PDB file of C-alpha atoms in Angstrom:
ATOM      1  CA  UNK A   1       8.654 106.667  97.789  1.00  0.00           C
ATOM      2  CA  UNK A   2       5.076 105.688  97.056  1.00  0.00           C
ATOM      3  CA  UNK A   3       2.219 107.911  96.035  1.00  0.00           C
ATOM      4  CA  UNK A   4       0.380 109.547  99.048  1.00  0.00           C
ATOM      5  CA  UNK A   5      -3.084 111.140  99.323  1.00  0.00           C
ATOM      6  CA  UNK A   6      -3.475 114.887  98.755  1.00  0.00           C
ATOM      7  CA  UNK A   7      -3.220 115.844 102.431  1.00  0.00           C
ATOM      8  CA  UNK A   8      -0.430 113.775 103.448  1.00  0.00           C
ATOM      9  CA  UNK A   9       3.239 115.029 103.894  1.00  0.00           C
ATOM     10  CA  UNK A  10       5.249 115.929 100.760  1.00  0.00           C
ATOM     11  CA  UNK A  11       8.068 114.041 102.548  1.00  0.00           C
ATOM     12  CA  UNK A  12       8.638 112.488 106.176  1.00  0.00           C
ATOM     13  CA  UNK A  13      11.993 111.251 107.674  1.00  0.00           C
ATOM     14  CA  UNK A  14      13.618 110.735 111.134  1.00  0.00           C
ATOM     15  CA  UNK A  15      16.138 113.085 112.404  1.00  0.00           C
ATOM     16  CA  UNK A  16      17.844 114.284 115.515  1.00  0.00           C
ATOM     17  CA  UNK A  17      18.663 117.796 116.848  1.00  0.00           C
ATOM     18  CA  UNK A  18      21.553 119.993 115.300  1.00  0.00           C
ATOM     19  CA  UNK A  19      20.663 123.330 114.058  1.00  0.00           C
ATOM     20  CA  UNK A  20      19.887 126.153 116.245  1.00  0.00           C
ATOM     21  CA  UNK A  21      17.109 128.763 115.324  1.00  0.00           C
ATOM     22  CA  UNK A  22      17.854 130.006 111.993  1.00  0.00           C
ATOM     23  CA  UNK A  23      16.057 132.862 110.030  1.00  0.00           C
ATOM     24  CA  UNK A  24      16.819 133.900 106.474  1.00  0.00           C
ATOM     25  CA  UNK A  25      18.336 137.168 106.623  1.00  0.00           C
ATOM     26  CA  UNK A  26      18.789 137.348 110.280  1.00  0.00           C
ATOM     27  CA  UNK A  27      21.024 135.577 112.913  1.00  0.00           C
ATOM     28  CA  UNK A  28      20.859 133.295 115.666  1.00  0.00           C
ATOM     29  CA  UNK A  29      19.787 133.921 119.126  1.00  0.00           C
ATOM     30  CA  UNK A  30      18.817 132.502 122.439  1.00  0.00           C
ATOM     31  CA  UNK A  31      15.025 131.989 122.073  1.00  0.00           C
ATOM     32  CA  UNK A  32      13.854 128.926 124.179  1.00  0.00           C
ATOM     33  CA  UNK A  33      12.243 125.942 122.680  1.00  0.00           C
ATOM     34  CA  UNK A  34       8.848 125.272 123.734  1.00  0.00           C
ATOM     35  CA  UNK A  35       8.967 121.564 123.263  1.00  0.00           C
ATOM     36  CA  UNK A  36      11.506 118.738 123.875  1.00  0.00           C
ATOM     37  CA  UNK A  37      13.350 117.362 120.758  1.00  0.00           C
ATOM     38  CA  UNK A  38      15.304 114.178 120.255  1.00  0.00           C
ATOM     39  CA  UNK A  39      15.333 111.518 117.539  1.00  0.00           C
ATOM     40  CA  UNK A  40      11.755 111.909 116.014  1.00  0.00           C
ATOM     41  CA  UNK A  41       9.814 112.025 112.734  1.00  0.00           C
ATOM     42  CA  UNK A  42       9.509 115.182 110.909  1.00  0.00           C
ATOM     43  CA  UNK A  43       6.727 116.014 108.211  1.00  0.00           C
ATOM     44  CA  UNK A  44       7.094 118.538 105.546  1.00  0.00           C
ATOM     45  CA  UNK A  45       3.739 119.776 104.155  1.00  0.00           C
ATOM     46  CA  UNK A  46       2.665 122.746 102.022  1.00  0.00           C
ATOM     47  CA  UNK A  47       0.644 125.378 103.666  1.00  0.00           C
ATOM     48  CA  UNK A  48      -2.046 125.378 101.070  1.00  0.00           C
ATOM     49  CA  UNK A  49      -4.891 126.415 103.497  1.00  0.00           C
ATOM     50  CA  UNK A  50      -5.540 129.410 105.612  1.00  0.00           C
ATOM     51  CA  UNK A  51      -5.028 127.300 108.821  1.00  0.00           C
ATOM     52  CA  UNK A  52      -1.636 125.882 107.726  1.00  0.00           C
ATOM     53  CA  UNK A  53      -0.328 129.449 106.808  1.00  0.00           C
ATOM     54  CA  UNK A  54      -1.540 130.730 110.300  1.00  0.00           C
ATOM     55  CA  UNK A  55       0.498 127.911 111.998  1.00  0.00           C
ATOM     56  CA  UNK A  56       3.433 128.796 109.967  1.00  0.00           C
ATOM     57  CA  UNK A  57       3.113 132.376 110.924  1.00  0.00           C
ATOM     58  CA  UNK A  58       3.014 131.573 114.584  1.00  0.00           C
ATOM     59  CA  UNK A  59       6.493 130.371 114.307  1.00  0.00           C
ATOM     60  CA  UNK A  60       7.687 133.084 112.074  1.00  0.00           C
ATOM     61  CA  UNK A  61       6.213 135.787 114.589  1.00  0.00           C
ATOM     62  CA  UNK A  62       8.155 133.800 117.556  1.00  0.00           C
ATOM     63  CA  UNK A  63      11.545 133.703 115.851  1.00  0.00           C
ATOM     64  CA  UNK A  64      11.242 137.181 114.209  1.00  0.00           C
ATOM     65  CA  UNK A  65       9.430 139.114 116.827  1.00  0.00           C
ATOM     66  CA  UNK A  66      11.678 138.510 119.955  1.00  0.00           C
ATOM     67  CA  UNK A  67      14.606 140.006 117.837  1.00  0.00           C
ATOM     68  CA  UNK A  68      12.629 143.142 117.618  1.00  0.00           C
ATOM     69  CA  UNK A  69      12.508 143.251 113.398  1.00  0.00           C
ATOM     70  CA  UNK A  70       9.469 145.035 112.137  1.00  0.00           C
ATOM     71  CA  UNK A  71       7.993 141.995 110.188  1.00  0.00           C
ATOM     72  CA  UNK A  72       4.331 141.389 109.598  1.00  0.00           C
ATOM     73  CA  UNK A  73       3.979 137.474 109.939  1.00  0.00           C
ATOM     74  CA  UNK A  74       0.366 137.745 108.632  1.00  0.00           C
ATOM     75  CA  UNK A  75       1.339 139.417 105.212  1.00  0.00           C
ATOM     76  CA  UNK A  76      -1.218 138.668 102.502  1.00  0.00           C
ATOM     77  CA  UNK A  77      -0.624 135.330 100.482  1.00  0.00           C
ATOM     78  CA  UNK A  78       0.215 136.118  96.949  1.00  0.00           C
ATOM     79  CA  UNK A  79      -0.600 133.715  93.933  1.00  0.00           C
ATOM     80  CA  UNK A  80       3.256 133.614  93.146  1.00  0.00           C
ATOM     81  CA  UNK A  81       4.119 132.251  96.538  1.00  0.00           C
ATOM     82  CA  UNK A  82       4.262 128.867  98.197  1.00  0.00           C
ATOM     83  CA  UNK A  83       4.746 128.293 101.883  1.00  0.00           C
ATOM     84  CA  UNK A  84       6.317 125.165 103.325  1.00  0.00           C
ATOM     85  CA  UNK A  85       6.285 123.957 106.876  1.00  0.00           C
ATOM     86  CA  UNK A  86       7.951 121.350 108.972  1.00  0.00           C
ATOM     87  CA  UNK A  87       6.122 119.691 112.003  1.00  0.00           C
ATOM     88  CA  UNK A  88       6.844 116.972 114.444  1.00  0.00           C
ATOM     89  CA  UNK A  89       4.286 115.751 117.118  1.00  0.00           C
ATOM     90  CA  UNK A  90       1.781 118.380 115.874  1.00  0.00           C
ATOM     91  CA  UNK A  91       4.140 121.239 116.474  1.00  0.00           C
ATOM     92  CA  UNK A  92       5.316 123.450 113.596  1.00  0.00           C
ATOM     93  CA  UNK A  93       9.181 123.762 114.070  1.00  0.00           C
ATOM     94  CA  UNK A  94      10.133 125.132 110.591  1.00  0.00           C
ATOM     95  CA  UNK A  95       8.705 127.170 107.852  1.00  0.00           C
ATOM     96  CA  UNK A  96       9.729 129.098 104.557  1.00  0.00           C
ATOM     97  CA  UNK A  97       8.203 130.719 101.546  1.00  0.00           C
ATOM     98  CA  UNK A  98       9.320 130.782  98.053  1.00  0.00           C
ATOM     99  CA  UNK A  99       8.366 133.539  95.812  1.00  0.00           C
ATOM    100  CA  UNK A 100       8.424 133.096  91.903  1.00  0.00           C
ATOM    101  CA  UNK A 101       9.099 136.098  89.911  1.00  0.00           C
ATOM    102  CA  UNK A 102       6.479 137.139  87.684  1.00  0.00           C
ATOM    103  CA  UNK A 103       5.834 140.475  85.497  1.00  0.00           C
ATOM    104  CA  UNK A 104       2.634 141.325  87.688  1.00  0.00           C
ATOM    105  CA  UNK A 105       3.907 140.892  91.007  1.00  0.00           C
ATOM    106  CA  UNK A 106       7.938 140.625  91.107  1.00  0.00           C
ATOM    107  CA  UNK A 107       9.666 139.672  94.176  1.00  0.00           C
ATOM    108  CA  UNK A 108       9.861 141.052  97.847  1.00  0.00           C
ATOM    109  CA  UNK A 109      13.548 142.085  96.902  1.00  0.00           C
ATOM    110  CA  UNK A 110      12.413 144.263  94.449  1.00  0.00           C
ATOM    111  CA  UNK A 111      11.649 146.881  97.166  1.00  0.00           C
ATOM    112  CA  UNK A 112      15.265 147.358  97.884  1.00  0.00           C
ATOM    113  CA  UNK A 113      17.265 145.781  94.898  1.00  0.00           C
ATOM    114  CA  UNK A 114      15.006 146.434  91.941  1.00  0.00           C
ATOM    115  CA  UNK A 115      17.959 147.480  89.655  1.00  0.00           C
ATOM    116  CA  UNK A 116      19.965 144.515  90.128  1.00  0.00           C
ATOM    117  CA  UNK A 117      17.222 142.145  89.650  1.00  0.00           C
ATOM    118  CA  UNK A 118      16.313 143.750  86.448  1.00  0.00           C
ATOM    119  CA  UNK A 119      20.013 143.221  85.283  1.00  0.00           C
ATOM    120  CA  UNK A 120      19.427 139.469  85.799  1.00  0.00           C
ATOM    121  CA  UNK A 121      16.072 139.604  84.130  1.00  0.00           C
ATOM    122  CA  UNK A 122      17.526 141.508  81.302  1.00  0.00           C
ATOM    123  CA  UNK A 123      19.896 138.513  80.790  1.00  0.00           C
ATOM    124  CA  UNK A 124      16.958 136.132  80.716  1.00  0.00           C
ATOM    125  CA  UNK A 125      17.357 134.720  83.965  1.00  0.00           C
ATOM    126  CA  UNK A 126      14.394 133.342  85.965  1.00  0.00           C
ATOM    127  CA  UNK A 127      14.378 134.595  89.474  1.00  0.00           C
ATOM    128  CA  UNK A 128      12.715 133.147  92.634  1.00  0.00           C
ATOM    129  CA  UNK A 129      13.292 134.213  96.389  1.00  0.00           C
ATOM    130  CA  UNK A 130      13.396 132.117  99.536  1.00  0.00           C
ATOM    131  CA  UNK A 131      11.868 134.205 102.377  1.00  0.00           C
ATOM    132  CA  UNK A 132      10.603 134.038 105.916  1.00  0.00           C
ATOM    133  CA  UNK A 133      12.672 131.064 106.596  1.00  0.00           C
ATOM    134  CA  UNK A 134      12.447 130.225 110.338  1.00  0.00           C
ATOM    135  CA  UNK A 135      13.891 127.166 111.974  1.00  0.00           C
ATOM    136  CA  UNK A 136      13.051 126.665 115.833  1.00  0.00           C
ATOM    137  CA  UNK A 137      15.871 126.263 118.199  1.00  0.00           C
ATOM    138  CA  UNK A 138      17.457 122.745 118.497  1.00  0.00           C
ATOM    139  CA  UNK A 139      15.825 121.348 115.266  1.00  0.00           C
ATOM    140  CA  UNK A 140      17.907 119.109 113.081  1.00  0.00           C
ATOM    141  CA  UNK A 141      19.853 120.241 110.252  1.00  0.00           C
ATOM    142  CA  UNK A 142      17.860 118.081 108.086  1.00  0.00           C
ATOM    143  CA  UNK A 143      14.791 120.267 108.676  1.00  0.00           C
ATOM    144  CA  UNK A 144      16.587 123.282 107.166  1.00  0.00           C
ATOM    145  CA  UNK A 145      17.903 121.162 104.300  1.00  0.00           C
ATOM    146  CA  UNK A 146      14.576 119.606 103.435  1.00  0.00           C
ATOM    147  CA  UNK A 147      12.708 122.867 103.252  1.00  0.00           C
ATOM    148  CA  UNK A 148      15.535 124.356 100.994  1.00  0.00           C
ATOM    149  CA  UNK A 149      15.600 121.154  98.705  1.00  0.00           C
ATOM    150  CA  UNK A 150      11.807 121.074  98.304  1.00  0.00           C
ATOM    151  CA  UNK A 151      11.864 124.680  97.396  1.00  0.00           C
ATOM    152  CA  UNK A 152      14.612 123.959  94.781  1.00  0.00           C
ATOM    153  CA  UNK A 153      12.441 120.933  93.102  1.00  0.00           C
ATOM    154  CA  UNK A 154       9.523 123.229  93.069  1.00  0.00           C
ATOM    155  CA  UNK A 155      11.429 126.206  91.361  1.00  0.00           C
ATOM    156  CA  UNK A 156      13.946 124.321  89.115  1.00  0.00           C
ATOM    157  CA  UNK A 157      12.189 120.776  88.286  1.00  0.00           C
ATOM    158  CA  UNK A 158       8.693 122.090  88.142  1.00  0.00           C
ATOM    159  CA  UNK A 159       8.768 125.566  87.081  1.00  0.00           C
ATOM    160  CA  UNK A 160      12.392 126.068  85.487  1.00  0.00           C
ATOM    161  CA  UNK A 161      13.550 128.785  87.279  1.00  0.00           C
ATOM    162  CA  UNK A 162      17.335 129.529  87.266  1.00  0.00           C
ATOM    163  CA  UNK A 163      18.281 131.523  90.398  1.00  0.00           C
ATOM    164  CA  UNK A 164      17.743 132.052  93.967  1.00  0.00           C
ATOM    165  CA  UNK A 165      18.210 135.543  95.169  1.00  0.00           C
ATOM    166  CA  UNK A 166      17.984 136.417  98.980  1.00  0.00           C
ATOM    167  CA  UNK A 167      18.469 139.577 101.271  1.00  0.00           C
ATOM    168  CA  UNK A 168      20.581 138.689 104.187  1.00  0.00           C
ATOM    169  CA  UNK A 169      21.816 140.445 107.189  1.00  0.00           C
ATOM    170  CA  UNK A 170      25.541 141.263 106.522  1.00  0.00           C
ATOM    171  CA  UNK A 171      26.595 139.409 109.835  1.00  0.00           C
ATOM    172  CA  UNK A 172      25.371 136.108 108.264  1.00  0.00           C
ATOM    173  CA  UNK A 173      26.502 136.305 104.651  1.00  0.00           C
ATOM    174  CA  UNK A 174      29.206 133.811 105.247  1.00  0.00           C
ATOM    175  CA  UNK A 175      26.843 131.230 106.506  1.00  0.00           C
ATOM    176  CA  UNK A 176      24.937 131.239 103.256  1.00  0.00           C
ATOM    177  CA  UNK A 177      28.001 131.330 101.145  1.00  0.00           C
ATOM    178  CA  UNK A 178      29.698 128.505 102.965  1.00  0.00           C
ATOM    179  CA  UNK A 179      26.544 126.164 103.500  1.00  0.00           C
ATOM    180  CA  UNK A 180      24.625 126.482 100.398  1.00  0.00           C
ATOM    181  CA  UNK A 181      27.171 128.360  97.795  1.00  0.00           C
ATOM    182  CA  UNK A 182      25.472 131.663  97.483  1.00  0.00           C
ATOM    183  CA  UNK A 183      27.561 134.680  96.054  1.00  0.00           C
ATOM    184  CA  UNK A 184      27.528 138.287  96.441  1.00  0.00           C
ATOM    185  CA  UNK A 185      25.257 140.209  94.011  1.00  0.00           C
ATOM    186  CA  UNK A 186      25.108 143.841  95.390  1.00  0.00           C
ATOM    187  CA  UNK A 187      26.311 146.364  98.086  1.00  0.00           C
ATOM    188  CA  UNK A 188      24.626 146.629 101.445  1.00  0.00           C
ATOM    189  CA  UNK A 189      21.505 148.458 101.656  1.00  0.00           C
ATOM    190  CA  UNK A 190      18.687 148.966 104.277  1.00  0.00           C
ATOM    191  CA  UNK A 191      15.920 146.618 104.039  1.00  0.00           C
ATOM    192  CA  UNK A 192      12.760 148.515 104.522  1.00  0.00           C
ATOM    193  CA  UNK A 193      10.736 145.483 105.280  1.00  0.00           C
ATOM    194  CA  UNK A 194      12.479 144.529 108.592  1.00  0.00           C
ATOM    195  CA  UNK A 195      14.435 147.822 109.300  1.00  0.00           C
ATOM    196  CA  UNK A 196      17.987 146.335 109.148  1.00  0.00           C
ATOM    197  CA  UNK A 197      20.913 146.281 106.726  1.00  0.00           C
ATOM    198  CA  UNK A 198      20.809 143.568 103.910  1.00  0.00           C
ATOM    199  CA  UNK A 199      23.008 142.322 101.292  1.00  0.00           C
ATOM    200  CA  UNK A 200      21.716 140.825  98.009  1.00  0.00           C
ATOM    201  CA  UNK A 201      23.046 137.308  97.388  1.00  0.00           C
ATOM    202  CA  UNK A 202      22.398 134.881  94.348  1.00  0.00           C
ATOM    203  CA  UNK A 203      22.848 131.123  93.902  1.00  0.00           C
ATOM    204  CA  UNK A 204      22.429 129.555  90.355  1.00  0.00           C
ATOM    205  CA  UNK A 205      20.014 126.657  90.576  1.00  0.00           C
ATOM    206  CA  UNK A 206      22.195 124.670  88.365  1.00  0.00           C
ATOM    207  CA  UNK A 207      25.010 124.837  90.763  1.00  0.00           C
ATOM    208  CA  UNK A 208      22.608 123.698  93.464  1.00  0.00           C
ATOM    209  CA  UNK A 209      21.530 120.640  91.551  1.00  0.00           C
ATOM    210  CA  UNK A 210      25.172 119.713  90.928  1.00  0.00           C
ATOM    211  CA  UNK A 211      25.911 119.689  94.714  1.00  0.00           C
ATOM    212  CA  UNK A 212      22.578 117.839  95.288  1.00  0.00           C
ATOM    213  CA  UNK A 213      23.810 115.105  92.674  1.00  0.00           C
ATOM    214  CA  UNK A 214      27.169 115.055  94.299  1.00  0.00           C
ATOM    215  CA  UNK A 215      26.248 115.179  98.088  1.00  0.00           C
ATOM    216  CA  UNK A 216      22.650 114.498  98.634  1.00  0.00           C
ATOM    217  CA  UNK A 217      21.549 111.834 101.142  1.00  0.00           C
ATOM    218  CA  UNK A 218      25.436 111.095 102.124  1.00  0.00           C
ATOM    219  CA  UNK A 219      25.392 112.477 105.859  1.00  0.00           C
ATOM    220  CA  UNK A 220      27.603 109.984 107.036  1.00  0.00           C
ATOM    221  CA  UNK A 221      29.740 109.421 103.978  1.00  0.00           C
ATOM    222  CA  UNK A 222      30.887 112.908 103.548  1.00  0.00           C
ATOM    223  CA  UNK A 223      32.279 114.094 106.885  1.00  0.00           C
ATOM    224  CA  UNK A 224      34.619 116.434 105.395  1.00  0.00           C
ATOM    225  CA  UNK A 225      32.013 118.210 103.402  1.00  0.00           C
ATOM    226  CA  UNK A 226      31.166 121.327 105.528  1.00  0.00           C
ATOM    227  CA  UNK A 227      27.985 122.645 103.460  1.00  0.00           C
ATOM    228  CA  UNK A 228      24.395 121.390 104.109  1.00  0.00           C
ATOM    229  CA  UNK A 229      24.140 119.222 100.785  1.00  0.00           C
ATOM    230  CA  UNK A 230      24.884 116.109 102.429  1.00  0.00           C
ATOM    231  CA  UNK A 231      21.628 116.721 104.569  1.00  0.00           C
ATOM    232  CA  UNK A 232      19.666 117.109 101.254  1.00  0.00           C
ATOM    233  CA  UNK A 233      17.530 114.217  99.807  1.00  0.00           C
ATOM    234  CA  UNK A 234      19.225 111.697  97.444  1.00  0.00           C
ATOM    235  CA  UNK A 235      18.332 112.555  93.964  1.00  0.00           C
ATOM    236  CA  UNK A 236      16.265 109.259  93.438  1.00  0.00           C
ATOM    237  CA  UNK A 237      13.783 110.751  95.948  1.00  0.00           C
ATOM    238  CA  UNK A 238      13.256 113.843  93.881  1.00  0.00           C
ATOM    239  CA  UNK A 239      10.669 112.438  91.315  1.00  0.00           C
ATOM    240  CA  UNK A 240       8.289 111.221  94.277  1.00  0.00           C
ATOM    241  CA  UNK A 241       8.594 114.715  95.959  1.00  0.00           C
ATOM    242  CA  UNK A 242       7.913 116.425  92.530  1.00  0.00           C
ATOM    243  CA  UNK A 243       4.607 114.293  91.994  1.00  0.00           C
ATOM    244  CA  UNK A 244       3.340 115.415  95.561  1.00  0.00           C
ATOM    245  CA  UNK A 245       4.303 119.072  95.075  1.00  0.00           C
ATOM    246  CA  UNK A 246       2.239 119.025  91.992  1.00  0.00           C
ATOM    247  CA  UNK A 247      -0.749 117.289  93.726  1.00  0.00           C
ATOM    248  CA  UNK A 248      -0.432 119.823  96.658  1.00  0.00           C
ATOM    249  CA  UNK A 249      -0.968 122.629  94.159  1.00  0.00           C
ATOM    250  CA  UNK A 250      -4.398 121.388  93.138  1.00  0.00           C
TER     251      UNK A 250
END
């Protein structure tokens, strides 16, 4: 992949529909898509301006709001967080944030699972938390996979973090276990941010890296593999993505 100017996408790719509206910690539903989707080009960018963060928040508000969850889509942007968004034809169709654990700020999951996170910190694990993930209805699996893969590159390859942790609605624990390899790391508690039950899950980034090396970029060659890893980018795309992520921080 060639070097690109600062404002250009981190990555672009062609894809067709295939994943219905998905939100980390929440479930699927029947929200109507506001725009037609067929085979088309998607662009993943970093929301490194107020305008871009507002565009991502509009999708977040749509996908969380109609479910009745008490989520503030305009929560303050903190210095330990990046926000990615996917767009096609000028329309934002996917977004996620990634929070990197710091002693000063911590993670959103500390609000409900601080004791468990401190166990990992005590073992010298470096934690990060994917959050506020929303994919519009009918959007390709590749958009979901691209957002997760780029967040992995940012966390693991650039900043050397070791573990993802997420708060997930109990109804959808099996989705994250099956599709990405998360494991249980805590009993059910009430998530005070969204007013719904949540289970803490953990994924070691070394494991994610192994799956990317094994399956990344092999969508058609691994029909028997049911995880999302074949929809990730091949490993030889990672250096270019890494460089554009570093540029996007400046």
